[in-house]
Short mmCIF file of C-alpha atoms in Angstrom, two decimals:
data_model
loop_
_atom_site.label_atom_id
_atom_site.label_comp_id
_atom_site.label_asym_id
_atom_site.label_seq_id
_atom_site.Cartn_x
_atom_site.Cartn_y
_atom_site.Cartn_z
CA UNK A 3 54.56 -11.48 -66.11
CA UNK A 4 50.82 -11.36 -66.24
CA UNK A 5 48.79 -8.69 -64.51
CA UNK A 6 47.62 -11.40 -62.14
CA UNK A 7 51.17 -12.31 -61.15
CA UNK A 8 52.16 -8.64 -60.82
CA UNK A 9 49.18 -8.12 -58.51
CA UNK A 10 50.15 -11.14 -56.43
CA UNK A 11 53.77 -9.93 -56.21
CA UNK A 12 52.65 -6.43 -55.22
CA UNK A 13 50.41 -7.77 -52.50
CA UNK A 14 53.19 -10.01 -51.19
CA UNK A 15 55.61 -7.10 -51.01
CA UNK A 16 52.98 -4.93 -49.36
CA UNK A 17 52.26 -7.59 -46.74
CA UNK A 18 55.97 -8.04 -46.01
CA UNK A 19 56.48 -4.29 -45.72
CA UNK A 20 53.55 -3.96 -43.33
CA UNK A 21 54.98 -6.75 -41.23
CA UNK A 22 58.35 -5.08 -40.79
CA UNK A 23 57.36 -1.42 -40.62
CA UNK A 24 56.93 0.18 -37.21
CA UNK A 25 53.40 0.04 -35.90
CA UNK A 26 52.19 3.58 -36.06
CA UNK A 27 49.87 3.14 -33.10
CA UNK A 28 52.72 1.64 -31.01
CA UNK A 29 55.02 4.45 -32.02
CA UNK A 30 52.31 6.87 -30.96
CA UNK A 31 52.27 5.34 -27.48
CA UNK A 32 56.04 5.44 -27.15
CA UNK A 33 56.40 9.15 -27.58
CA UNK A 34 54.74 10.37 -24.37
CA UNK A 35 56.22 7.53 -22.34
CA UNK A 36 59.68 8.48 -23.51
CA UNK A 37 58.98 12.09 -22.75
CA UNK A 38 58.05 11.13 -19.19
CA UNK A 39 61.09 8.91 -18.91
CA UNK A 40 63.32 11.66 -20.23
CA UNK A 41 61.93 14.09 -17.67
CA UNK A 42 62.47 11.55 -14.89
CA UNK A 43 65.97 10.87 -16.14
CA UNK A 44 66.88 14.54 -16.28
CA UNK A 45 65.44 15.01 -12.81
CA UNK A 46 67.45 12.08 -11.45
CA UNK A 47 70.62 13.61 -12.87
CA UNK A 48 69.90 16.90 -11.16
CA UNK A 49 69.23 15.08 -7.90
CA UNK A 50 72.55 13.28 -8.32
CA UNK A 51 74.27 16.64 -8.82
CA UNK A 52 72.62 17.89 -5.66
CA UNK A 53 73.64 14.87 -3.59
CA UNK A 54 77.19 15.15 -4.93
CA UNK A 55 77.25 18.70 -3.59
CA UNK A 56 75.77 17.52 -0.31
CA UNK A 57 78.42 14.80 0.03
CA UNK A 58 81.20 17.23 -0.78
CA UNK A 59 80.05 19.64 1.92
CA UNK A 60 79.46 16.81 4.36
CA UNK A 61 82.98 15.46 3.77
CA UNK A 62 84.43 18.82 4.80
CA UNK A 63 82.65 18.68 8.17
CA UNK A 64 83.99 16.89 11.22
CA UNK A 65 82.88 13.29 11.00
CA UNK A 66 80.19 12.11 13.38
CA UNK A 67 81.26 9.54 15.94
CA UNK A 68 79.87 6.03 15.72
CA UNK A 69 77.33 6.79 18.43
CA UNK A 70 76.61 10.49 18.15
CA UNK A 71 74.76 12.37 20.84
CA UNK A 72 71.64 14.34 19.92
CA UNK A 73 73.69 17.53 20.24
CA UNK A 74 76.31 16.21 17.82
CA UNK A 75 73.61 15.09 15.39
CA UNK A 76 71.93 18.48 15.53
CA UNK A 77 75.19 20.39 15.15
CA UNK A 78 76.19 18.27 12.17
CA UNK A 79 72.81 18.59 10.49
CA UNK A 80 72.70 22.35 10.91
CA UNK A 81 76.29 22.78 9.71
CA UNK A 82 75.55 20.68 6.66
CA UNK A 83 72.38 22.64 6.01
CA UNK A 84 74.21 25.95 6.33
CA UNK A 85 76.93 24.80 3.94
CA UNK A 86 74.38 23.70 1.35
CA UNK A 87 72.34 26.87 1.72
CA UNK A 88 75.47 28.95 1.08
CA UNK A 89 76.54 26.81 -1.86
CA UNK A 90 73.07 27.04 -3.40
CA UNK A 91 72.54 30.69 -2.62
CA UNK A 92 69.97 32.03 -5.05
CA UNK A 93 68.41 28.60 -5.62
CA UNK A 94 64.85 28.85 -6.87
CA UNK A 95 61.87 26.68 -7.59
CA UNK A 96 62.47 24.30 -10.46
CA UNK A 97 66.24 24.18 -10.15
CA UNK A 98 66.13 20.47 -9.34
CA UNK A 99 62.68 19.42 -10.47
CA UNK A 100 63.34 21.09 -13.81
CA UNK A 101 60.93 22.51 -16.33
CA UNK A 102 59.00 19.35 -17.17
CA UNK A 103 58.46 17.69 -13.80
CA UNK A 104 55.76 19.97 -12.34
CA UNK A 105 53.27 19.30 -15.12
CA UNK A 106 54.27 15.65 -15.29
CA UNK A 107 53.87 15.11 -11.55
CA UNK A 108 50.52 16.87 -11.46
CA UNK A 109 49.32 14.74 -14.38
CA UNK A 110 50.55 11.50 -12.80
CA UNK A 111 49.13 12.22 -9.37
CA UNK A 112 45.77 13.62 -10.45
CA UNK A 113 44.11 10.19 -10.99
CA UNK A 114 45.17 9.09 -7.51
CA UNK A 115 43.60 12.08 -5.82
CA UNK A 116 40.53 12.09 -8.04
CA UNK A 117 40.04 8.33 -7.99
CA UNK A 118 37.75 6.29 -5.73
CA UNK A 119 40.28 6.29 -2.89
CA UNK A 120 41.34 9.87 -3.51
CA UNK A 121 39.71 11.30 -0.43
CA UNK A 122 41.43 8.75 1.80
CA UNK A 123 44.81 9.36 0.17
CA UNK A 124 44.39 13.10 0.55
CA UNK A 125 43.31 12.74 4.17
CA UNK A 126 46.30 10.54 4.93
CA UNK A 127 48.66 13.17 3.55
CA UNK A 128 47.06 16.27 5.04
CA UNK A 129 46.02 14.91 8.41
CA UNK A 130 47.71 17.62 10.42
CA UNK A 131 47.50 20.79 8.31
CA UNK A 132 49.89 23.65 8.95
CA UNK A 133 49.66 27.02 7.21
CA UNK A 134 53.25 27.04 6.06
CA UNK A 135 54.60 27.98 2.65
CA UNK A 136 57.63 25.86 1.75
CA UNK A 137 60.72 27.80 0.77
CA UNK A 138 63.41 26.43 -1.50
CA UNK A 139 66.84 26.06 0.08
CA UNK A 140 65.49 26.70 3.58
CA UNK A 141 65.29 24.44 6.61
CA UNK A 142 62.16 22.32 6.77
CA UNK A 143 59.99 24.00 9.40
CA UNK A 144 60.57 22.17 12.67
CA UNK A 145 57.00 22.66 13.83
CA UNK A 146 55.48 20.86 10.85
CA UNK A 147 55.13 17.08 11.17
CA UNK A 148 56.12 15.09 8.13
CA UNK A 149 53.29 14.21 5.82
CA UNK A 150 52.52 10.58 5.29
CA UNK A 151 53.35 9.46 1.77
CA UNK A 152 50.96 6.65 0.83
CA UNK A 153 52.25 3.80 -1.34
CA UNK A 154 49.85 4.74 -4.14
CA UNK A 155 51.56 8.11 -4.42
CA UNK A 156 55.16 6.98 -4.00
CA UNK A 157 54.92 4.28 -6.64
CA UNK A 158 54.20 6.98 -9.23
CA UNK A 159 57.17 9.13 -8.32
CA UNK A 160 60.75 8.52 -9.43
CA UNK A 161 63.03 6.57 -7.14
CA UNK A 162 65.29 8.81 -5.13
CA UNK A 163 68.76 8.36 -3.77
CA UNK A 164 69.12 7.43 -0.12
CA UNK A 165 68.55 10.40 2.13
CA UNK A 166 66.20 12.18 -0.27
CA UNK A 167 62.44 12.06 0.13
CA UNK A 168 59.29 13.44 -1.39
CA UNK A 169 56.91 14.99 1.12
CA UNK A 170 53.90 17.26 1.01
CA UNK A 171 53.44 20.52 2.82
CA UNK A 172 49.80 21.31 2.32
CA UNK A 173 49.24 20.65 -1.40
CA UNK A 174 52.82 21.38 -2.35
CA UNK A 175 55.22 18.54 -3.11
CA UNK A 176 58.69 19.11 -1.74
CA UNK A 177 61.99 17.38 -2.31
CA UNK A 178 63.47 16.96 1.16
CA UNK A 179 67.11 16.40 1.99
CA UNK A 180 66.80 14.24 5.07
CA UNK A 181 70.43 14.62 6.05
CA UNK A 182 70.43 18.40 6.14
CA UNK A 183 66.70 18.86 6.76
CA UNK A 184 66.55 21.28 3.85
CA UNK A 185 63.80 21.79 1.31
CA UNK A 186 65.66 21.27 -1.94
CA UNK A 187 62.84 22.12 -4.32
CA UNK A 188 59.08 22.58 -4.46
CA UNK A 189 56.28 21.85 -6.90
CA UNK A 190 53.37 24.13 -6.07
CA UNK A 191 49.95 22.51 -5.90
CA UNK A 192 51.09 19.08 -6.96
CA UNK A 193 47.95 17.85 -5.24
CA UNK A 194 44.82 19.07 -7.01
CA UNK A 195 42.47 21.33 -5.08
CA UNK B 23 14.53 -38.66 16.69
CA UNK B 24 17.44 -38.42 19.07
CA UNK B 25 20.97 -38.62 17.83
CA UNK B 26 22.95 -41.06 19.97
CA UNK B 27 26.17 -39.25 19.17
CA UNK B 28 24.94 -35.75 20.00
CA UNK B 29 27.42 -35.03 22.84
CA UNK B 30 30.33 -36.24 20.76
CA UNK B 31 29.15 -34.22 17.80
CA UNK B 32 28.81 -31.11 19.95
CA UNK B 33 32.30 -31.63 21.33
CA UNK B 34 33.63 -32.03 17.80
CA UNK B 35 31.95 -28.81 16.72
CA UNK B 36 33.40 -26.96 19.71
CA UNK B 37 36.86 -28.35 19.06
CA UNK B 38 36.61 -27.49 15.38
CA UNK B 39 35.55 -23.96 16.19
CA UNK B 40 38.42 -23.63 18.63
CA UNK B 41 40.83 -24.98 16.03
CA UNK B 42 39.61 -22.45 13.49
CA UNK B 43 39.90 -19.67 16.04
CA UNK B 44 43.43 -20.71 16.85
CA UNK B 45 44.39 -20.84 13.21
CA UNK B 46 43.18 -17.28 12.87
CA UNK B 47 45.28 -16.10 15.79
CA UNK B 48 42.26 -15.16 17.80
CA UNK B 49 43.14 -13.62 21.12
CA UNK B 50 41.36 -14.76 24.20
CA UNK B 51 41.11 -11.62 26.22
CA UNK B 52 40.45 -11.81 29.90
CA UNK B 53 38.62 -10.60 31.75
CA UNK B 54 35.51 -10.08 29.71
CA UNK B 55 33.94 -6.66 29.97
CA UNK B 56 32.83 -3.68 27.98
CA UNK B 57 34.69 -3.22 24.71
CA UNK B 58 35.86 0.23 25.75
CA UNK B 59 36.73 0.77 29.35
CA UNK B 60 35.52 4.15 30.50
CA UNK B 61 35.49 6.22 33.62
CA UNK B 62 38.32 6.46 36.10
CA UNK B 63 40.72 3.53 36.05
CA UNK B 64 40.92 1.11 38.91
CA UNK B 65 43.09 2.09 41.88
CA UNK B 66 46.77 1.34 41.60
CA UNK B 67 47.67 -2.21 42.35
CA UNK B 68 50.56 -4.45 41.46
CA UNK B 69 50.04 -5.82 37.98
CA UNK B 70 49.01 -9.43 37.96
CA UNK B 71 52.06 -11.38 36.88
CA UNK B 72 51.87 -12.91 33.46
CA UNK B 73 53.03 -16.50 33.31
CA UNK B 74 56.42 -14.86 33.75
CA UNK B 75 58.34 -17.98 32.86
CA UNK B 76 62.08 -18.28 32.58
CA UNK B 77 63.24 -18.31 29.00
CA UNK B 78 60.24 -16.46 27.62
CA UNK B 79 60.56 -13.25 25.64
CA UNK B 80 59.27 -10.31 27.64
CA UNK B 81 58.87 -6.92 26.08
CA UNK B 82 56.98 -3.63 26.15
CA UNK B 83 55.27 -1.83 23.27
CA UNK B 84 54.27 1.82 23.38
CA UNK B 85 54.15 4.89 21.19
CA UNK B 86 53.44 8.60 21.06
CA UNK B 87 55.24 9.12 24.32
CA UNK B 88 57.83 11.86 23.83
CA UNK B 89 56.06 14.83 25.35
CA UNK B 90 58.16 15.47 28.42
CA UNK B 91 54.95 16.11 30.34
CA UNK B 92 54.33 14.77 33.84
CA UNK B 93 51.87 12.18 32.53
CA UNK B 94 54.60 10.56 30.44
CA UNK B 95 56.85 10.37 33.48
CA UNK B 96 54.07 8.84 35.56
CA UNK B 97 53.47 6.09 33.04
CA UNK B 98 57.22 5.54 32.81
CA UNK B 99 57.21 4.93 36.57
CA UNK B 100 54.69 2.14 36.05
CA UNK B 101 57.03 0.62 33.47
CA UNK B 102 59.89 0.77 35.94
CA UNK B 103 57.73 -0.72 38.68
CA UNK B 104 56.74 -3.56 36.40
CA UNK B 105 60.38 -4.28 35.56
CA UNK B 106 61.06 -5.46 39.10
CA UNK B 107 58.38 -8.13 38.82
CA UNK B 108 58.42 -8.84 35.10
CA UNK B 109 61.98 -8.82 33.85
CA UNK B 110 61.56 -7.55 30.29
CA UNK B 111 64.65 -6.46 28.41
CA UNK B 112 63.16 -5.10 25.19
CA UNK B 113 60.89 -2.16 24.39
CA UNK B 114 59.57 -1.56 20.90
CA UNK B 115 58.72 2.05 20.21
CA UNK B 116 55.82 2.83 17.92
CA UNK B 117 56.79 6.30 16.74
CA UNK B 118 56.32 9.91 17.75
CA UNK B 119 59.19 9.26 20.07
CA UNK B 120 60.27 12.88 20.46
CA UNK B 121 57.67 15.59 19.96
CA UNK B 122 60.03 18.36 20.83
CA UNK B 123 62.75 19.87 18.70
CA UNK B 124 66.37 20.19 19.57
CA UNK B 125 68.88 17.99 21.34
CA UNK B 126 67.53 18.67 24.83
CA UNK B 127 64.29 16.99 23.90
CA UNK B 128 66.05 13.62 23.80
CA UNK B 129 66.94 14.10 27.44
CA UNK B 130 63.62 15.36 28.78
CA UNK B 131 61.41 13.17 26.59
CA UNK B 132 63.37 9.93 26.61
CA UNK B 133 66.53 9.65 28.68
CA UNK B 134 65.09 11.04 31.90
CA UNK B 135 61.68 9.37 32.01
CA UNK B 136 63.07 5.96 31.05
CA UNK B 137 66.33 6.21 32.97
CA UNK B 138 65.50 3.25 35.24
CA UNK B 139 64.88 1.11 32.17
CA UNK B 140 68.00 2.31 30.38
CA UNK B 141 70.09 1.73 33.50
CA UNK B 142 68.62 -1.75 33.83
CA UNK B 143 69.78 -2.62 30.32
CA UNK B 144 66.45 -2.59 28.51
CA UNK B 145 67.08 -2.38 24.76
CA UNK B 146 64.88 0.02 22.85
CA UNK B 147 64.10 -0.59 19.18
CA UNK B 148 62.29 2.36 17.65
CA UNK B 149 60.19 3.04 14.62
CA UNK B 150 59.60 6.57 13.43
CA UNK B 151 56.40 8.58 13.52
CA UNK B 152 55.32 11.63 11.58
CA UNK B 153 56.54 13.92 14.37
CA UNK B 154 59.98 12.34 14.52
CA UNK B 155 63.08 13.94 13.05
CA UNK B 156 64.85 11.54 10.73
CA UNK B 157 68.15 11.85 12.57
CA UNK B 158 66.67 9.68 15.30
CA UNK B 159 67.82 6.70 13.24
CA UNK B 160 71.39 7.56 14.30
CA UNK B 161 70.55 7.97 17.97
CA UNK B 162 72.08 4.80 19.41
CA UNK B 163 69.63 4.33 22.32
CA UNK B 164 66.81 3.91 19.80
CA UNK B 165 68.57 0.87 18.33
CA UNK B 166 67.85 1.67 14.69
CA UNK B 167 71.46 1.43 13.51
CA UNK B 168 70.94 4.18 10.97
CA UNK B 169 68.05 2.39 9.24
CA UNK B 170 64.57 3.77 8.60
CA UNK B 171 63.22 0.22 8.58
CA UNK B 172 64.82 -2.98 9.77
CA UNK B 173 64.26 -6.41 11.18
CA UNK B 174 65.77 -8.20 14.14
CA UNK B 175 65.52 -11.52 15.87
CA UNK B 176 64.60 -11.51 19.52
CA UNK B 177 67.14 -12.75 22.02
CA UNK B 178 64.79 -15.51 23.15
CA UNK B 179 62.08 -17.64 21.56
CA UNK B 180 61.54 -17.91 17.83
CA UNK B 181 60.46 -14.32 17.29
CA UNK B 182 61.33 -11.83 14.59
CA UNK B 183 60.32 -8.19 14.65
CA UNK B 184 59.86 -5.99 11.61
CA UNK B 185 60.12 -2.25 12.30
CA UNK B 186 58.67 -0.25 9.42
CA UNK B 187 58.65 3.40 8.39
CA UNK B 188 54.96 3.97 7.81
CA UNK B 189 55.16 7.63 6.85
CA UNK B 190 57.13 6.70 3.75
CA UNK B 191 56.01 3.35 2.37
CA UNK B 192 58.06 3.48 -0.80
CA UNK B 193 58.13 0.50 -3.18
CA UNK B 194 61.66 -0.38 -2.07
CA UNK B 195 60.52 -0.78 1.54
CA UNK B 196 57.56 -2.93 0.54
CA UNK B 197 59.80 -5.14 -1.60
CA UNK B 198 62.27 -5.41 1.27
CA UNK B 199 59.48 -6.34 3.68
CA UNK B 200 58.14 -9.07 1.42
CA UNK B 201 61.62 -10.51 0.95
CA UNK B 202 62.30 -10.51 4.69
CA UNK B 203 58.92 -11.95 5.62
CA UNK B 204 59.22 -14.64 3.00
CA UNK B 205 62.71 -15.58 4.12
CA UNK B 206 61.93 -15.63 7.82
CA UNK B 207 61.66 -19.06 9.38
CA UNK B 208 60.80 -17.67 12.80
CA UNK B 209 57.61 -18.91 14.37
CA UNK B 210 56.49 -15.47 15.47
CA UNK B 211 56.51 -12.55 13.08
CA UNK B 212 55.59 -9.25 14.68
CA UNK B 213 55.41 -6.00 12.74
CA UNK B 214 55.35 -2.55 14.27
CA UNK B 215 55.17 0.94 12.90
CA UNK B 216 53.47 4.23 13.58
CA UNK B 217 50.30 4.41 11.50
CA UNK B 218 47.57 1.92 12.41
CA UNK B 219 46.09 -0.17 9.64
CA UNK B 220 43.02 -0.54 11.83
CA UNK B 221 41.83 1.95 14.41
CA UNK B 222 38.51 3.03 15.81
CA UNK B 223 39.79 6.37 17.02
CA UNK B 224 38.24 9.50 15.65
CA UNK B 225 41.52 11.39 15.78
CA UNK B 226 43.05 9.58 12.82
CA UNK B 227 41.46 6.16 12.40
CA UNK B 228 42.49 3.39 10.05
CA UNK B 229 45.19 4.20 7.52
CA UNK B 230 43.49 2.51 4.62
CA UNK B 231 46.01 3.53 1.97
CA UNK B 232 48.74 1.80 3.93
CA UNK B 233 46.56 -1.16 4.84
CA UNK B 234 46.03 -1.98 1.19
CA UNK B 235 49.78 -2.38 0.77
CA UNK B 236 50.75 -4.07 4.03
CA UNK B 237 47.86 -6.24 5.19
CA UNK B 238 48.09 -8.68 2.26
CA UNK B 239 51.75 -9.29 3.12
CA UNK B 240 50.95 -9.85 6.79
CA UNK B 241 48.26 -12.34 5.87
CA UNK B 242 50.33 -14.16 3.27
CA UNK B 243 53.43 -14.53 5.42
CA UNK B 244 51.82 -15.37 8.75
CA UNK B 245 52.43 -12.22 10.72
CA UNK B 246 50.63 -12.83 14.00
CA UNK B 247 50.65 -9.45 15.70
CA UNK B 248 50.97 -5.82 14.61
CA UNK B 249 51.59 -2.90 16.97
CA UNK B 250 51.00 0.72 15.97
CA UNK B 251 50.53 4.12 17.55
CA UNK B 252 49.49 7.46 16.04
CA UNK B 253 46.03 7.45 17.59
CA UNK B 254 46.39 8.50 21.20
CA UNK B 255 44.42 5.66 22.70
CA UNK B 256 44.83 2.00 23.51
CA UNK B 257 42.85 -0.36 21.35
CA UNK B 258 43.02 -4.04 20.52
CA UNK B 259 41.21 -5.00 17.38
CA UNK B 260 39.26 -8.17 16.81
CA UNK B 261 41.51 -10.29 14.59
CA UNK B 262 41.49 -9.03 11.06
CA UNK B 263 42.08 -11.87 8.60
CA UNK B 264 43.73 -13.71 11.46
CA UNK B 265 46.12 -10.92 12.44
CA UNK B 266 45.80 -9.24 15.84
CA UNK B 267 46.30 -5.46 15.65
CA UNK B 268 47.07 -3.26 18.64
CA UNK B 269 47.07 0.54 18.82
CA UNK B 270 49.19 1.67 21.74
CA UNK B 271 49.62 5.36 21.03
CA UNK B 272 48.90 6.76 24.46
CA UNK B 273 52.18 6.50 26.34
CA UNK B 274 52.53 10.28 26.53
CA UNK B 275 49.67 11.85 24.65
CA UNK B 276 46.02 11.08 25.16
CA UNK B 277 42.87 11.95 23.25
CA UNK B 278 40.25 11.32 25.90
CA UNK B 279 37.12 9.47 24.80
CA UNK B 280 38.34 9.36 21.23
CA UNK B 281 37.33 5.78 20.48
CA UNK B 282 34.19 5.28 18.50
CA UNK B 283 32.02 3.19 20.82
CA UNK B 284 30.03 1.91 17.85
CA UNK B 285 33.07 0.46 16.13
CA UNK B 286 32.66 -3.16 15.15
CA UNK B 287 36.38 -3.90 15.04
CA UNK B 288 37.22 -3.10 18.66
CA UNK B 289 37.90 -6.06 20.92
CA UNK B 290 38.97 -3.82 23.80
CA UNK B 291 39.72 -0.15 24.11
CA UNK B 292 40.90 2.30 26.73
CA UNK B 293 40.90 6.01 26.08
CA UNK B 294 40.62 7.70 29.46
CA UNK B 295 44.25 7.54 30.53
CA UNK B 296 47.72 6.72 29.26
CA UNK B 297 48.69 3.08 28.73
CA UNK B 298 51.41 0.76 27.49
CA UNK B 299 51.51 -2.91 26.55
CA UNK B 300 53.55 -5.56 28.34
CA UNK B 301 53.86 -8.84 26.46
CA UNK B 302 55.42 -12.23 26.94
CA UNK B 303 55.99 -14.85 24.29
CA UNK B 304 56.39 -18.42 25.35
CA UNK B 305 56.09 -21.05 22.65
CA UNK B 306 52.92 -20.51 20.68
CA UNK B 307 51.42 -18.04 23.12
CA UNK B 308 51.78 -14.32 23.52
CA UNK B 309 50.35 -13.16 26.83
CA UNK B 310 49.73 -9.45 27.07
CA UNK B 311 48.54 -6.78 29.44
CA UNK B 312 47.70 -3.16 28.75
CA UNK B 313 48.62 -1.17 31.83
CA UNK B 314 47.44 2.32 32.67
CA UNK B 315 49.13 5.22 34.42
CA UNK B 316 47.72 4.06 37.74
CA UNK B 317 49.01 0.54 37.21
CA UNK B 318 45.58 -0.86 36.45
CA UNK B 319 45.36 -3.65 33.89
CA UNK B 320 42.88 -2.37 31.35
CA UNK B 321 43.15 -5.30 28.95
CA UNK B 322 44.78 -8.69 28.97
CA UNK B 323 44.71 -11.94 27.10
CA UNK B 324 46.57 -14.44 25.00
CA UNK B 325 47.33 -14.40 21.31
CA UNK B 326 48.09 -17.75 19.74
CA UNK B 327 50.53 -17.41 16.93
CA UNK B 328 49.37 -17.89 13.38
CA UNK B 329 50.50 -20.95 11.55
CA UNK B 330 50.42 -21.83 7.90
CA UNK B 331 46.79 -22.53 7.16
CA UNK B 332 47.61 -25.85 5.55
CA UNK B 333 49.39 -27.24 8.59
CA UNK B 334 47.38 -29.30 11.08
CA UNK B 335 47.07 -27.64 14.47
CA UNK B 336 48.53 -29.34 17.51
CA UNK B 337 46.00 -29.94 20.25
CA UNK B 338 48.00 -27.73 22.57
CA UNK B 339 47.08 -24.76 20.40
CA UNK B 340 43.40 -25.33 20.91
CA UNK B 341 41.84 -23.08 23.52
#
């Protein structure tokens, strides 16, 4: 085989190899996305564990009638909350959000709050400020109205199971159990200053 | 040079303008007057009956009522008084239904003030506000059937209501809303929820972040009317992209003189006393009155329902 043919063959092989090898730039993009997805996935699993506990405690309570009175609703909610608080005694920040979510959430939300509509989004969330510090595994303070969660914020956060919500208290993002009215977990200063 | 067809041309222009106005769902408020009514309301007098026709859908809309204060009870008496002359059987609630905490609040802030309505069989269909505990969705008298957001067809006329949860506009709710709006064949589509997309009140004002998500759906799927609360005033907006927006958040709480008098979006406002909206849908028309605590009508008019822009308008719709 002549040098010319060897060169042609080498080039052909090189072109074929380049065509089938992973694109390094694409692979570079995948890594952080997968890291985010993995953090979301791990978070979702911890939420599922929490809701399994909630359902187990709820199942042990007297069932609500089809048309419960406000008193029955309140009694049931407080009993459920008490049961969860006892079962999660010693719960602390990060138990459900996990180690990766705080930084991830802050990074994801920062462009929303610092973007052109950031002031409006912030104002919508903190329209009735209350000087309250959220406490993990405690009842959501009754005197604090629920923050509005604008669509631009919610679309960046992972989907939650029914009965679980993200809310803000001041700049802190909380995971709220709607059924028991408990603060399940907190990310401090998820909203930038 | 004189145009021999000038009168006919003028008439055509007027008719065309009226057609365009109708297509945009423009309300024709009566009587004309200052955009924001101020000063003491008129003395109590029986509300002027709406067309009040048999077979029409008659309903009330009000929000931010659950205070348990005497003012709430006084407005509730006006609602009860109206019931005897205007036989509505539906009340849509615009959120902040119960400001208090604890089971007794449901009694003092809802069951007692509206007892005459409840006893008369008026069905309440609530939406939630930022002050409302989530367990309200299971409180049967609020008609939410355990749902944060829901839709229902009115008992009369071709009307469908969409009750939304505006404090938590998650993607799933927006997708649900689009699916329901798209699938609805009802002539009237009316949305209601707590946070106003448009408001001239200084207390809160327009919820722009929510407007960006919802208004395009309302425009695309021919929603004619939107009711909200949150701001403790009454305000009717000039039609926005053809949709008529009401703020009726003063059925219990009031922020006196909160409306920005310089606002360019106000068609009519009232911020010196509590108020609620009484409405009647008959065919293509929704007649409405905003009624104050003294029984004075502080706003009234007709909304003509929106139709698909491509459809020709019947002459009857021209006003």
